[in-house]
Short mmCIF file of C-alpha atoms and ligand atoms in Angstrom, two decimals:
data_model
loop_
_atom_site.label_atom_id
_atom_site.label_comp_id
_atom_site.label_asym_id
_atom_site.label_seq_id
_atom_site.Cartn_x
_atom_site.Cartn_y
_atom_site.Cartn_z
CA MET A 121 178.41 199.76 152.24
CA PHE A 122 176.67 198.05 155.12
CA LYS A 123 172.91 197.62 155.12
CA ASP A 124 170.79 200.01 157.12
CA TYR A 125 167.90 197.85 158.28
CA TYR A 126 166.35 194.38 158.29
CA LEU A 127 165.67 192.95 154.81
CA GLN A 128 166.53 196.24 153.11
CA GLY A 129 165.75 195.80 149.42
CA GLN A 130 164.42 192.32 150.21
CA GLY A 131 160.90 193.07 151.40
CA GLY A 132 161.75 194.99 154.58
CA ASP A 133 161.46 198.51 153.12
CA PRO A 134 158.99 201.10 154.41
CA PRO A 135 155.49 200.82 152.94
CA ALA A 136 154.51 203.36 150.26
CA GLU A 137 152.30 205.30 152.68
CA TYR A 138 155.21 205.87 155.12
CA LYS A 139 156.25 209.51 154.84
CA GLY A 140 158.67 209.78 157.76
CA ARG A 141 162.45 209.74 157.78
CA VAL A 142 164.17 206.43 157.08
CA PHE A 143 167.14 205.21 159.12
CA LYS A 144 170.57 205.39 157.55
CA LEU A 145 173.54 203.72 159.18
CA SER A 146 176.20 206.29 160.12
CA GLN A 147 179.11 204.34 158.65
CA GLU A 148 181.75 206.79 157.50
CA TYR A 149 184.11 205.53 160.17
CA PRO A 150 187.24 207.68 160.61
CA THR A 151 190.27 206.11 158.98
CA GLU A 152 192.76 208.00 161.18
CA LEU A 153 192.54 208.03 164.96
CA PRO A 154 190.68 211.28 165.77
CA PRO A 155 192.31 213.46 168.45
CA ALA A 156 191.01 213.01 172.00
CA GLU A 157 188.69 215.79 173.22
CA SER A 158 188.86 217.43 176.63
CA TYR A 159 186.05 215.13 177.75
CA PRO A 160 183.98 216.51 180.64
CA TRP A 161 184.39 213.32 182.71
CA LEU A 162 188.15 213.79 182.84
CA LYS A 163 187.63 216.58 185.38
CA ILE A 164 186.57 214.02 187.97
CA ALA A 165 189.46 212.50 189.90
CA PHE A 166 189.99 208.76 190.43
CA LYS A 167 191.01 206.73 193.43
CA ASN A 168 191.63 202.94 193.46
CA GLY A 169 190.50 202.60 189.85
CA GLY A 170 187.14 204.34 190.25
CA PRO A 171 185.86 207.94 190.24
CA VAL A 172 185.73 209.78 193.57
CA ASP A 173 182.36 211.29 192.59
CA PRO A 174 180.58 208.58 190.58
CA ALA A 175 177.28 210.48 190.38
CA ALA A 176 178.96 213.50 188.78
CA TYR A 177 180.94 211.22 186.46
CA LEU A 178 177.76 209.47 185.32
CA GLN A 179 176.00 212.79 184.73
CA ALA A 180 178.94 214.01 182.62
CA LEU A 181 178.59 210.89 180.45
CA LEU A 182 174.88 211.49 179.90
CA ASP A 183 175.34 215.16 179.06
CA TYR A 184 178.00 214.34 176.46
CA GLY A 185 175.82 211.61 174.93
CA LEU A 186 172.80 213.88 174.58
CA GLU A 187 174.68 216.94 173.36
CA GLY A 188 173.73 217.70 169.77
CA ASN A 189 171.95 214.34 169.41
CA VAL A 190 168.61 215.29 170.97
CA ASP A 191 168.37 218.24 168.55
CA VAL A 192 168.63 215.94 165.52
CA ASP A 193 166.32 213.27 166.98
CA PHE A 194 169.31 210.93 167.18
CA TYR A 195 169.87 210.86 163.42
CA VAL A 196 173.41 211.19 164.69
CA GLN A 197 175.28 211.81 161.46
CA ASP A 198 173.58 215.25 161.50
CA ASN A 199 174.90 216.16 164.98
CA LYS A 200 176.31 219.68 164.63
CA ILE A 201 178.77 219.41 167.51
CA ARG A 202 180.31 215.99 166.86
CA LYS A 203 179.24 213.14 164.63
CA PHE A 204 178.25 209.80 166.10
CA TYR A 205 178.20 206.40 164.38
CA HIS A 206 176.41 203.03 164.45
CA LEU A 207 177.81 199.51 164.37
CA PRO A 208 177.37 197.42 161.21
CA TRP A 209 175.72 194.05 160.79
CA MET A 210 172.95 194.61 163.30
CA ASP A 211 170.43 194.81 160.43
CA TRP A 212 170.47 191.01 160.36
CA ASN A 213 170.56 190.22 164.04
CA THR A 214 169.88 187.15 166.11
CA GLU A 215 169.94 188.47 169.63
CA VAL A 216 167.71 185.97 171.38
CA ALA A 217 168.57 182.35 170.56
CA SER A 218 164.95 181.20 170.48
CA ASP A 219 163.97 183.94 168.00
CA TRP A 220 164.00 183.15 164.29
CA PRO A 221 167.38 183.94 162.68
CA GLY A 222 167.89 187.58 161.75
CA THR A 223 164.47 188.75 162.93
CA ASP A 224 165.86 190.92 165.75
CA GLY A 225 167.49 193.15 163.12
CA ARG A 226 167.24 196.94 162.92
CA GLU A 227 163.86 198.51 162.10
CA PHE A 228 163.66 201.18 159.41
CA VAL A 229 162.61 204.28 161.38
CA HIS A 230 165.44 204.63 163.91
CA GLY A 231 167.49 201.46 163.40
CA LEU A 232 166.41 199.93 166.71
CA THR A 233 167.12 196.23 167.27
CA HIS A 234 164.95 193.88 169.26
CA GLU A 235 166.43 192.80 172.60
CA PHE A 236 165.52 190.95 175.77
CA ASP A 237 161.79 190.36 176.31
CA SER A 238 160.64 191.38 179.77
CA GLU A 239 158.11 188.91 181.13
CA GLY A 240 155.07 189.94 183.19
CA ASN A 241 155.85 191.63 186.51
CA THR A 242 159.36 192.71 185.46
CA PHE A 243 158.54 196.40 185.93
CA GLY A 244 155.58 196.25 188.30
CA GLU A 245 152.47 194.40 189.39
CA ALA A 246 150.26 195.95 186.69
CA GLN A 247 152.40 194.52 183.89
CA HIS A 248 150.84 191.13 183.16
CA GLU A 249 152.15 190.30 179.70
CA PHE A 250 155.51 190.27 177.97
CA VAL A 251 156.80 193.63 176.69
CA ASP A 252 159.50 194.02 174.06
CA THR A 253 162.69 196.06 174.30
CA TRP A 254 163.98 197.92 171.20
CA ALA A 255 167.32 199.66 171.43
CA GLN A 256 170.14 201.38 169.60
CA GLY A 257 173.75 202.31 170.40
CA TYR A 258 175.55 205.44 169.18
CA VAL A 259 179.34 205.62 169.35
CA ASN A 260 181.72 208.58 169.20
CA ASP A 261 184.54 209.05 166.70
CA ARG A 262 187.29 207.33 168.73
CA TYR A 263 185.11 204.22 169.16
CA ALA A 264 184.11 204.40 165.47
CA PHE A 265 187.78 204.38 164.48
CA GLY A 266 188.20 200.95 166.13
CA VAL A 267 185.02 199.68 164.46
CA GLY A 268 186.27 200.90 161.09
CA GLN A 269 189.58 199.06 161.58
CA VAL A 270 187.79 195.75 162.17
CA TRP A 271 185.41 196.31 159.25
CA CYS A 272 187.94 197.97 156.93
CA HIS A 273 187.22 195.29 154.31
CA PRO A 274 183.45 194.87 154.62
CA ASP A 275 183.49 191.39 153.06
CA ASP A 276 186.49 190.24 155.06
CA PRO A 277 186.41 191.61 158.63
CA ALA A 278 189.48 191.38 160.86
CA PRO A 279 188.40 191.02 164.52
CA GLY A 280 192.03 191.38 165.66
CA ALA A 281 192.44 194.84 164.10
CA LEU A 282 190.52 196.79 166.74
CA ASN A 283 193.83 198.19 167.86
CA PRO A 284 196.14 198.77 164.87
CA ASP A 285 199.19 198.26 167.10
CA PRO A 286 199.90 194.50 166.84
CA THR A 287 201.89 194.57 170.09
CA GLY A 288 199.03 196.09 172.11
CA LEU A 289 195.86 194.63 173.58
CA ASN A 290 192.95 194.41 171.12
CA SER A 291 191.36 197.48 172.62
CA MET A 292 189.41 200.61 171.70
CA PRO A 293 191.25 203.93 172.05
CA ASP A 294 190.99 205.84 175.31
CA GLY A 295 188.00 208.22 175.15
CA SER A 296 185.82 205.75 173.21
CA PHE A 297 182.23 206.35 174.21
CA VAL A 298 178.77 204.84 173.61
CA ILE A 299 175.29 206.00 174.50
CA LYS A 300 172.53 203.43 174.13
CA LEU A 301 168.81 204.26 174.19
CA LEU A 302 166.52 201.46 175.34
CA PHE A 303 162.83 201.70 174.51
CA SER A 304 160.01 199.44 175.66
CA THR A 305 156.56 198.67 174.33
CA VAL A 306 155.31 198.96 177.94
CA ASN A 307 152.43 201.46 178.34
CA GLU A 308 151.17 203.68 181.14
CA GLN A 309 148.55 201.20 182.35
CA GLU A 310 151.24 198.57 182.76
CA LEU A 311 153.86 200.90 184.26
CA PRO A 312 152.44 204.21 185.58
CA THR A 313 155.89 205.79 185.97
CA VAL A 314 156.37 205.69 182.18
CA LYS A 315 153.99 208.70 181.95
CA GLY A 316 155.46 211.49 179.84
CA ALA A 317 158.39 209.39 178.60
CA PHE A 318 160.15 210.29 175.37
CA THR A 319 158.32 208.37 172.65
CA TRP A 320 159.21 207.23 169.15
CA ASP A 321 157.33 205.48 166.38
CA ALA A 322 159.16 202.35 165.34
CA ASP A 323 158.55 199.42 163.04
CA ILE A 324 158.03 196.71 165.67
CA TYR A 325 156.44 193.26 166.05
CA VAL A 326 152.66 193.26 165.83
CA ASN A 327 152.59 190.08 167.90
CA LYS A 328 153.84 190.83 171.43
CA SER A 329 154.14 187.25 172.69
CA PRO A 330 157.61 185.70 172.26
CA ARG A 331 156.14 182.24 172.74
CA GLU A 332 153.68 182.69 169.90
CA ARG A 333 156.30 184.26 167.66
CA ASN A 334 158.77 181.49 168.30
CA ALA A 335 156.23 178.85 167.32
CA GLY A 336 156.53 180.29 163.77
CA PRO A 337 156.06 180.53 160.87
CA LEU A 338 158.20 183.56 160.03
CA SER A 339 155.09 185.64 159.33
CA LYS A 340 154.49 185.73 163.11
CA TYR A 341 157.37 188.24 163.17
CA ARG A 342 155.38 190.68 161.03
CA ARG A 343 156.17 194.31 161.88
CA ALA A 344 154.14 197.53 161.78
CA LEU A 345 154.55 201.05 163.15
CA GLY A 346 153.89 201.29 166.87
CA LYS A 347 154.89 203.38 169.90
CA VAL A 348 157.93 202.72 172.01
CA ARG A 349 158.90 204.62 175.18
CA LEU A 350 162.41 205.44 176.35
CA ILE A 351 162.86 203.80 179.72
CA GLN A 352 166.61 203.30 180.07
CA ILE A 353 169.81 204.97 178.87
CA ASP A 354 173.10 203.06 179.06
CA LEU A 355 176.50 204.69 178.87
CA GLN A 356 179.91 203.16 178.40
CA VAL A 357 183.29 204.85 178.27
CA ARG A 358 186.91 203.88 177.97
CA ASP A 359 188.90 205.73 180.56
CA ARG A 360 192.42 204.47 181.22
CA ARG A 361 192.10 205.40 184.89
CA SER A 362 189.49 202.65 185.43
CA LEU A 363 190.40 199.30 187.03
CA THR A 364 189.25 197.44 183.91
CA GLY A 365 189.68 200.25 181.37
CA TRP A 366 185.92 200.80 181.17
CA LEU A 367 183.03 202.31 183.12
CA LEU A 368 179.42 201.37 182.48
CA GLY A 369 176.48 203.29 183.90
CA THR A 370 172.75 203.62 183.49
CA PHE A 371 169.74 205.89 183.93
CA GLY A 372 166.07 204.87 184.29
CA TYR A 373 162.96 206.89 183.52
CA ASP A 374 160.68 208.07 186.32
CA GLY A 375 157.69 210.16 185.20
CA ARG A 376 157.13 211.36 188.77
CA VAL A 377 160.27 213.49 188.74
CA ARG A 378 159.47 217.20 188.46
CA ALA A 379 161.39 218.46 185.44
CA ASP A 380 160.43 220.01 182.16
CA THR A 381 161.74 217.44 179.69
CA PRO A 382 161.71 213.63 179.65
CA TRP A 383 165.51 213.69 179.39
CA LYS A 384 165.71 215.45 182.75
CA ARG A 385 163.36 212.88 184.28
CA MET A 386 165.97 210.17 183.69
CA VAL A 387 167.20 209.12 187.13
CA PRO A 388 170.81 207.92 187.62
CA LEU A 389 170.76 204.29 188.75
CA GLY A 390 174.41 203.38 189.05
CA LEU A 391 177.92 203.13 187.65
CA GLN A 392 180.26 200.13 187.53
CA TRP A 393 184.00 199.98 186.91
CA GLY A 394 184.65 196.48 188.24
CA ASN A 395 182.79 193.37 189.37
CA ASN A 396 184.43 192.73 192.76
CA PRO A 397 185.33 189.19 191.64
CA GLN A 398 186.04 188.00 195.16
CA VAL A 399 182.70 188.91 196.70
CA THR A 400 180.48 185.82 196.57
CA TYR A 401 176.70 185.84 196.39
CA ALA A 402 176.30 184.67 199.97
CA GLU A 403 178.41 187.57 201.22
CA THR A 404 175.97 190.14 199.86
CA CYS A 405 172.51 188.55 199.61
CA SER A 406 170.62 186.47 202.14
CA GLY A 407 168.47 184.56 199.64
CA PRO A 408 167.63 184.16 195.94
CA ASN A 409 165.52 187.33 195.97
CA GLY A 410 167.59 189.31 198.44
CA PRO A 411 167.63 191.36 200.45
CA CYS A 412 171.14 192.27 199.40
CA ASN A 413 173.61 194.42 201.24
CA PHE A 414 175.94 195.65 198.56
CA ASP A 415 178.33 197.62 200.80
CA LYS A 416 181.14 195.20 199.95
CA LEU A 417 180.82 195.92 196.24
CA SER A 418 183.38 198.71 196.18
CA GLU A 419 183.86 198.75 192.40
CA GLN A 420 180.50 200.33 191.68
CA TRP A 421 178.12 203.05 192.80
CA ILE A 422 174.41 202.41 193.26
CA ASN A 423 171.78 205.12 193.67
CA ARG A 424 170.20 203.78 196.84
CA GLN A 425 167.27 206.17 196.77
CA ALA A 426 166.28 204.90 193.33
CA VAL A 427 166.28 201.33 194.65
CA VAL A 428 163.59 202.43 197.08
CA ASP A 429 161.66 204.73 194.70
CA LEU A 430 161.58 202.43 191.70
CA ALA A 431 161.76 198.94 193.11
CA THR A 432 159.28 199.03 196.01
CA PRO A 433 156.01 197.18 195.21
CA PRO A 434 153.84 197.75 193.21
CA LEU A 435 156.91 198.79 191.17
CA SER A 436 159.76 196.40 190.49
CA PHE A 437 161.91 198.53 188.21
CA ASN A 438 164.99 196.89 189.62
CA HIS A 439 168.57 197.73 188.77
CA LEU A 440 170.40 195.31 190.98
CA GLY A 441 171.79 192.28 189.22
CA TYR A 442 173.79 189.31 190.50
CA GLY A 443 174.54 189.64 194.20
CA GLY A 444 173.64 193.36 194.12
CA ARG A 445 175.85 194.28 191.16
CA LEU A 446 174.59 196.92 188.75
CA ALA A 447 172.34 195.74 185.90
CA GLY A 448 169.74 197.68 183.93
CA PRO A 449 166.00 197.28 184.59
CA VAL A 450 165.54 195.64 181.18
CA ASP A 451 168.59 193.38 181.61
CA ASN A 452 168.71 189.84 182.89
CA PRO A 453 168.65 190.32 186.71
CA LYS A 454 171.08 187.48 187.31
CA SER A 455 173.87 189.30 185.50
CA SER A 456 175.71 192.62 185.69
CA CYS A 457 176.73 195.28 183.16
CA MET A 458 180.41 194.44 183.28
CA GLY A 459 179.79 190.71 183.74
CA CYS A 460 178.06 190.43 180.37
CA HIS A 461 180.27 192.93 178.58
CA GLN A 462 183.63 191.44 179.58
CA THR A 463 182.75 188.30 177.58
CA ALA A 464 182.67 190.27 174.28
CA GLY A 465 184.92 188.66 171.68
CA PHE A 466 185.17 186.40 168.69
CA PRO A 467 184.04 183.66 168.61
CA ALA A 468 181.20 184.57 170.95
CA VAL A 469 180.80 182.70 174.23
CA PRO A 470 177.79 182.41 176.55
CA ILE A 471 177.34 185.68 178.46
CA LEU A 472 176.14 183.95 181.61
CA PRO A 473 177.23 180.66 183.23
CA GLU A 474 173.66 179.33 182.96
CA PHE A 475 173.86 179.52 179.19
CA GLY A 476 177.12 177.57 178.89
CA PRO A 477 177.82 173.81 178.82
CA ASN A 478 179.53 173.84 182.23
CA GLY A 479 176.63 175.65 183.82
CA ALA A 480 174.23 173.09 182.36
CA LEU A 481 176.39 170.22 183.63
CA LEU A 482 176.53 171.69 187.13
CA LYS A 483 172.76 172.30 186.94
CA LEU A 484 173.03 175.98 187.81
CA ASN A 485 169.72 177.55 188.67
CA SER A 486 170.04 181.23 189.37
CA ARG A 487 166.37 181.56 190.32
CA THR A 488 166.51 179.11 193.21
CA HIS A 489 170.21 178.77 194.08
CA PRO A 490 172.31 181.71 192.90
CA GLU A 491 174.70 181.11 195.81
CA THR A 492 176.09 177.76 194.54
CA SER A 493 179.03 176.95 192.22
CA GLN A 494 180.83 180.18 192.96
CA SER A 495 184.09 178.95 191.43
CA LEU A 496 182.40 178.86 188.03
CA ARG A 497 180.01 181.76 188.49
CA MET A 498 182.55 184.27 189.73
CA ALA A 499 184.55 183.88 186.50
CA TYR A 500 181.56 185.60 184.90
CA PHE A 501 181.93 188.37 187.45
CA GLY A 502 185.65 188.80 187.01
CA ASN A 503 187.61 191.87 185.98
CA VAL A 504 188.86 191.09 182.49
CA PRO A 505 191.28 193.83 181.39
CA GLY A 506 189.79 195.64 178.39
CA GLY A 507 191.24 194.19 175.19
CA ALA A 508 192.08 190.72 176.60
CA VAL A 509 189.86 187.71 175.92
CA PHE A 510 187.47 186.41 178.56
CA SER A 511 187.93 182.75 177.68
CA ASP A 512 190.72 180.70 176.10
CA THR A 513 188.15 179.49 173.57
CA GLN A 514 188.16 182.98 172.06
CA LEU A 515 190.61 184.21 169.46
CA TYR A 516 190.04 187.96 169.76
CA SER A 517 188.70 190.33 172.36
CA ALA A 518 186.01 192.80 171.24
CA ASP A 519 186.95 194.99 174.22
CA TYR A 520 183.63 194.98 176.09
CA SER A 521 181.68 195.76 172.89
CA LEU A 522 178.89 193.24 172.55
CA GLN A 523 177.54 194.91 169.42
CA LEU A 524 180.93 194.49 167.76
CA ALA A 525 181.02 190.83 168.82
CA MET A 526 177.43 190.32 167.75
CA GLY A 527 177.95 191.97 164.37
CA LEU A 528 180.82 189.57 163.67
CA GLN A 529 178.65 186.65 164.73
CA ASN A 530 175.79 187.89 162.51
CA PHE A 531 178.21 188.20 159.61
CA ALA A 532 179.48 184.64 160.18
CA SER A 533 175.95 183.27 160.40
CA VAL A 534 175.19 184.52 156.89
CA ARG A 535 178.57 184.55 155.13
CA CYS A 536 180.10 181.33 156.53
CA ALA A 537 177.07 179.12 155.90
CA ALA A 538 177.60 176.19 153.52
CA ASN A 539 175.39 177.79 150.86
CA ALA A 540 176.90 181.30 151.22
CA ARG A 541 178.10 183.15 148.17
CA ALA A 542 181.83 182.99 147.24
CA PRO A 543 184.55 184.07 147.94
CA ARG A 544 184.79 182.64 151.43
CA PRO A 545 185.86 185.31 153.96
CA SER A 546 189.09 184.52 155.83
CA LEU A 547 187.13 184.75 159.09
CA CYS A 548 185.11 181.69 158.01
CA THR A 549 188.23 179.66 157.26
CA GLU A 550 189.61 180.65 160.64
CA LEU A 551 186.33 179.64 162.28
CA ASP A 552 186.46 176.21 160.61
CA GLY A 553 190.03 175.75 161.86
CA TRP A 554 188.97 176.86 165.31
CA ALA A 555 186.13 174.32 165.46
CA GLY A 556 188.46 171.49 164.45
CA ARG A 557 191.10 172.44 167.01
CA GLN A 558 188.59 172.83 169.82
CA ALA A 559 187.12 169.39 169.11
CA ALA A 560 190.61 167.81 168.92
CA ALA A 561 191.66 169.47 172.19
CA ILE A 562 188.67 168.00 174.01
CA LYS A 563 189.35 164.56 172.56
CA ASP A 564 193.01 164.73 173.58
CA LEU A 565 192.12 165.79 177.09
CA LEU A 566 189.92 162.74 177.52
CA VAL A 567 192.83 160.37 176.85
CA PHE A 568 195.67 162.47 178.26
CA GLY A 569 198.06 160.23 180.22
CA THR A 570 196.34 157.02 179.04
CA PRO A 571 199.01 154.42 178.28
CA GLY A 572 199.05 153.03 174.72
CA PRO A 573 200.55 149.74 173.46
CA GLY A 574 203.52 148.65 175.64
CA GLY A 575 202.85 151.59 177.99
CA ALA A 576 203.92 154.10 175.35
CA PRO A 577 202.20 157.46 175.00
CA LEU A 578 199.20 157.44 172.68
CA LYS A 579 199.90 159.02 169.32
CA PRO A 580 197.99 162.22 168.79
CA GLN A 581 195.00 161.53 166.52
C1 HEC B 270 172.56 190.07 180.19
C2 HEC B 270 173.75 190.64 179.60
C3 HEC B 270 173.88 192.16 179.61
C4 HEC B 270 173.83 193.00 180.68
C5 HEC B 270 173.56 192.66 182.12
C6 HEC B 270 174.10 194.32 180.17
N1 HEC B 270 174.31 194.29 178.83
FE1 HEC B 270 174.78 195.89 177.65
N2 HEC B 270 174.59 194.71 176.04
C7 HEC B 270 174.36 193.35 176.04
C8 HEC B 270 174.32 192.87 174.68
C9 HEC B 270 174.07 191.42 174.26
C10 HEC B 270 174.56 193.98 173.85
C11 HEC B 270 174.69 194.02 172.34
C12 HEC B 270 173.40 193.91 171.66
C13 HEC B 270 172.67 195.18 171.47
O1 HEC B 270 173.07 196.28 171.84
O2 HEC B 270 171.58 195.06 170.88
C14 HEC B 270 174.73 195.13 174.75
C15 HEC B 270 175.00 196.42 174.29
C16 HEC B 270 175.29 197.48 175.12
C17 HEC B 270 175.78 198.76 174.67
C18 HEC B 270 176.08 199.14 173.23
C19 HEC B 270 177.57 199.00 172.98
C20 HEC B 270 178.09 197.59 173.14
O3 HEC B 270 178.97 197.37 174.00
O4 HEC B 270 177.64 196.70 172.44
C21 HEC B 270 175.95 199.53 175.80
C22 HEC B 270 176.46 200.96 175.86
C23 HEC B 270 175.58 198.72 176.93
N3 HEC B 270 175.18 197.48 176.48
C24 HEC B 270 175.65 199.15 178.25
C25 HEC B 270 175.23 198.36 179.33
C26 HEC B 270 175.12 198.86 180.68
C27 HEC B 270 175.47 200.26 181.13
C28 HEC B 270 174.66 197.83 181.43
C29 HEC B 270 174.29 197.82 182.89
C30 HEC B 270 173.37 198.82 183.32
C31 HEC B 270 174.51 196.68 180.55
N4 HEC B 270 174.87 197.05 179.28
C32 HEC B 270 174.12 195.45 180.97
C33 HEC B 270 174.23 192.54 177.14
C34 HEC B 270 174.15 192.99 178.44
#
């Protein structure tokens, strides 16, 4: 059994006065591949690896993700139409490197994890301080089957078992689907368009400043019940007709839309099925802050009206990422949905070139000069086929699932540590071997072709 929430049974449980429902991980993953449904998005035809009517496709994804889940307040194991599931090992989660280990883990009301902090002015001019994002992903039965294969032995995960066919790519089955709800601590004074948003209570940080929290001690990460508002919904589906095998799309909340429920006031922002790896930054954007003409980005659809409605000052609820590629308003604006997600695998790698050693060496600065070093950057905006690794430093693909990759990393951070309890999972032994081989490969490269005594080749060390 996987844990439900952060420090469950170790001081993280709800206080005695809490009378509400407590989050339970939906973890009865199917052990046989469930039959595919006649998914509503299959009605929309494809051309050149993308849907001919992306807006309708995106809407079909949202409708499927909400069906039966809204009625049960997203306690998704109770969904009367089809059960949904959660990914394990997000209870102990280190999402942001500067945060204290594990503290981003699931809270006990809805199992939300802490994500990217949005600094002042991310959403609009009236937002002066940092706001926190809290989010949760819900996967359908086909996706859950893959997850269950990897985590079949909870104390000894097998990242290569996503696809039980050893001759196939390490991929999720066709029809795998995720809906992700992203909530923010932003309020109406800071972002007027959040008026009337769907709201949850959640057990979140009392201290809103990441800088203060990071200074420690751990007690700075104290949590208490507070309000969070739904501002973004992400969707992700495996559809074999797509260029990459996947489509990722997103909706943003706009309280000005005339509709009777907050769900209907979610505005489609865009859909991506590829990154257009050959379109450089300079071809689409005229400077570090645009303007960008994204006509050349043919492997996505952007709702142009929403760019105007939501991202014109005083609002800056922007959904254009690197070079005009799709990214969510609460995502890092120098990235893209598919750019980040294609890196998913084990071991984890940096999701953006800025975060990696080569990016540091080349002094990449996406704020001032996003147009430089395209030969490195565009690798992060490639079209990795679903189920293949992004980098040759990875052993296994997690097929665009960053929660799967992150769960494995979280597991390793606790179970592979020197003082971890025995027995040692095979994943840890493999990781040790990996580290040794990587170090040796770098060493060998530095002396490759160097003549040894008498001009002979150097003996491998
Ligand atoms: C800056 C990198 C980044 C960008 C850009 C990004 N994501 Fe993610 N996404 C993540 C990470 C990291 C996770 C896993 C952690 C989590 O969910 O808490 C994730 C999780 C998800 C999940 C849950 C399932 C999974 O794969 O883990 C969905 C669905 C998702 N993202 C969709 C999107 C969509 C749609 C977009 C674009 C609108 C997007 N993401 C943009 C980094 C990114």
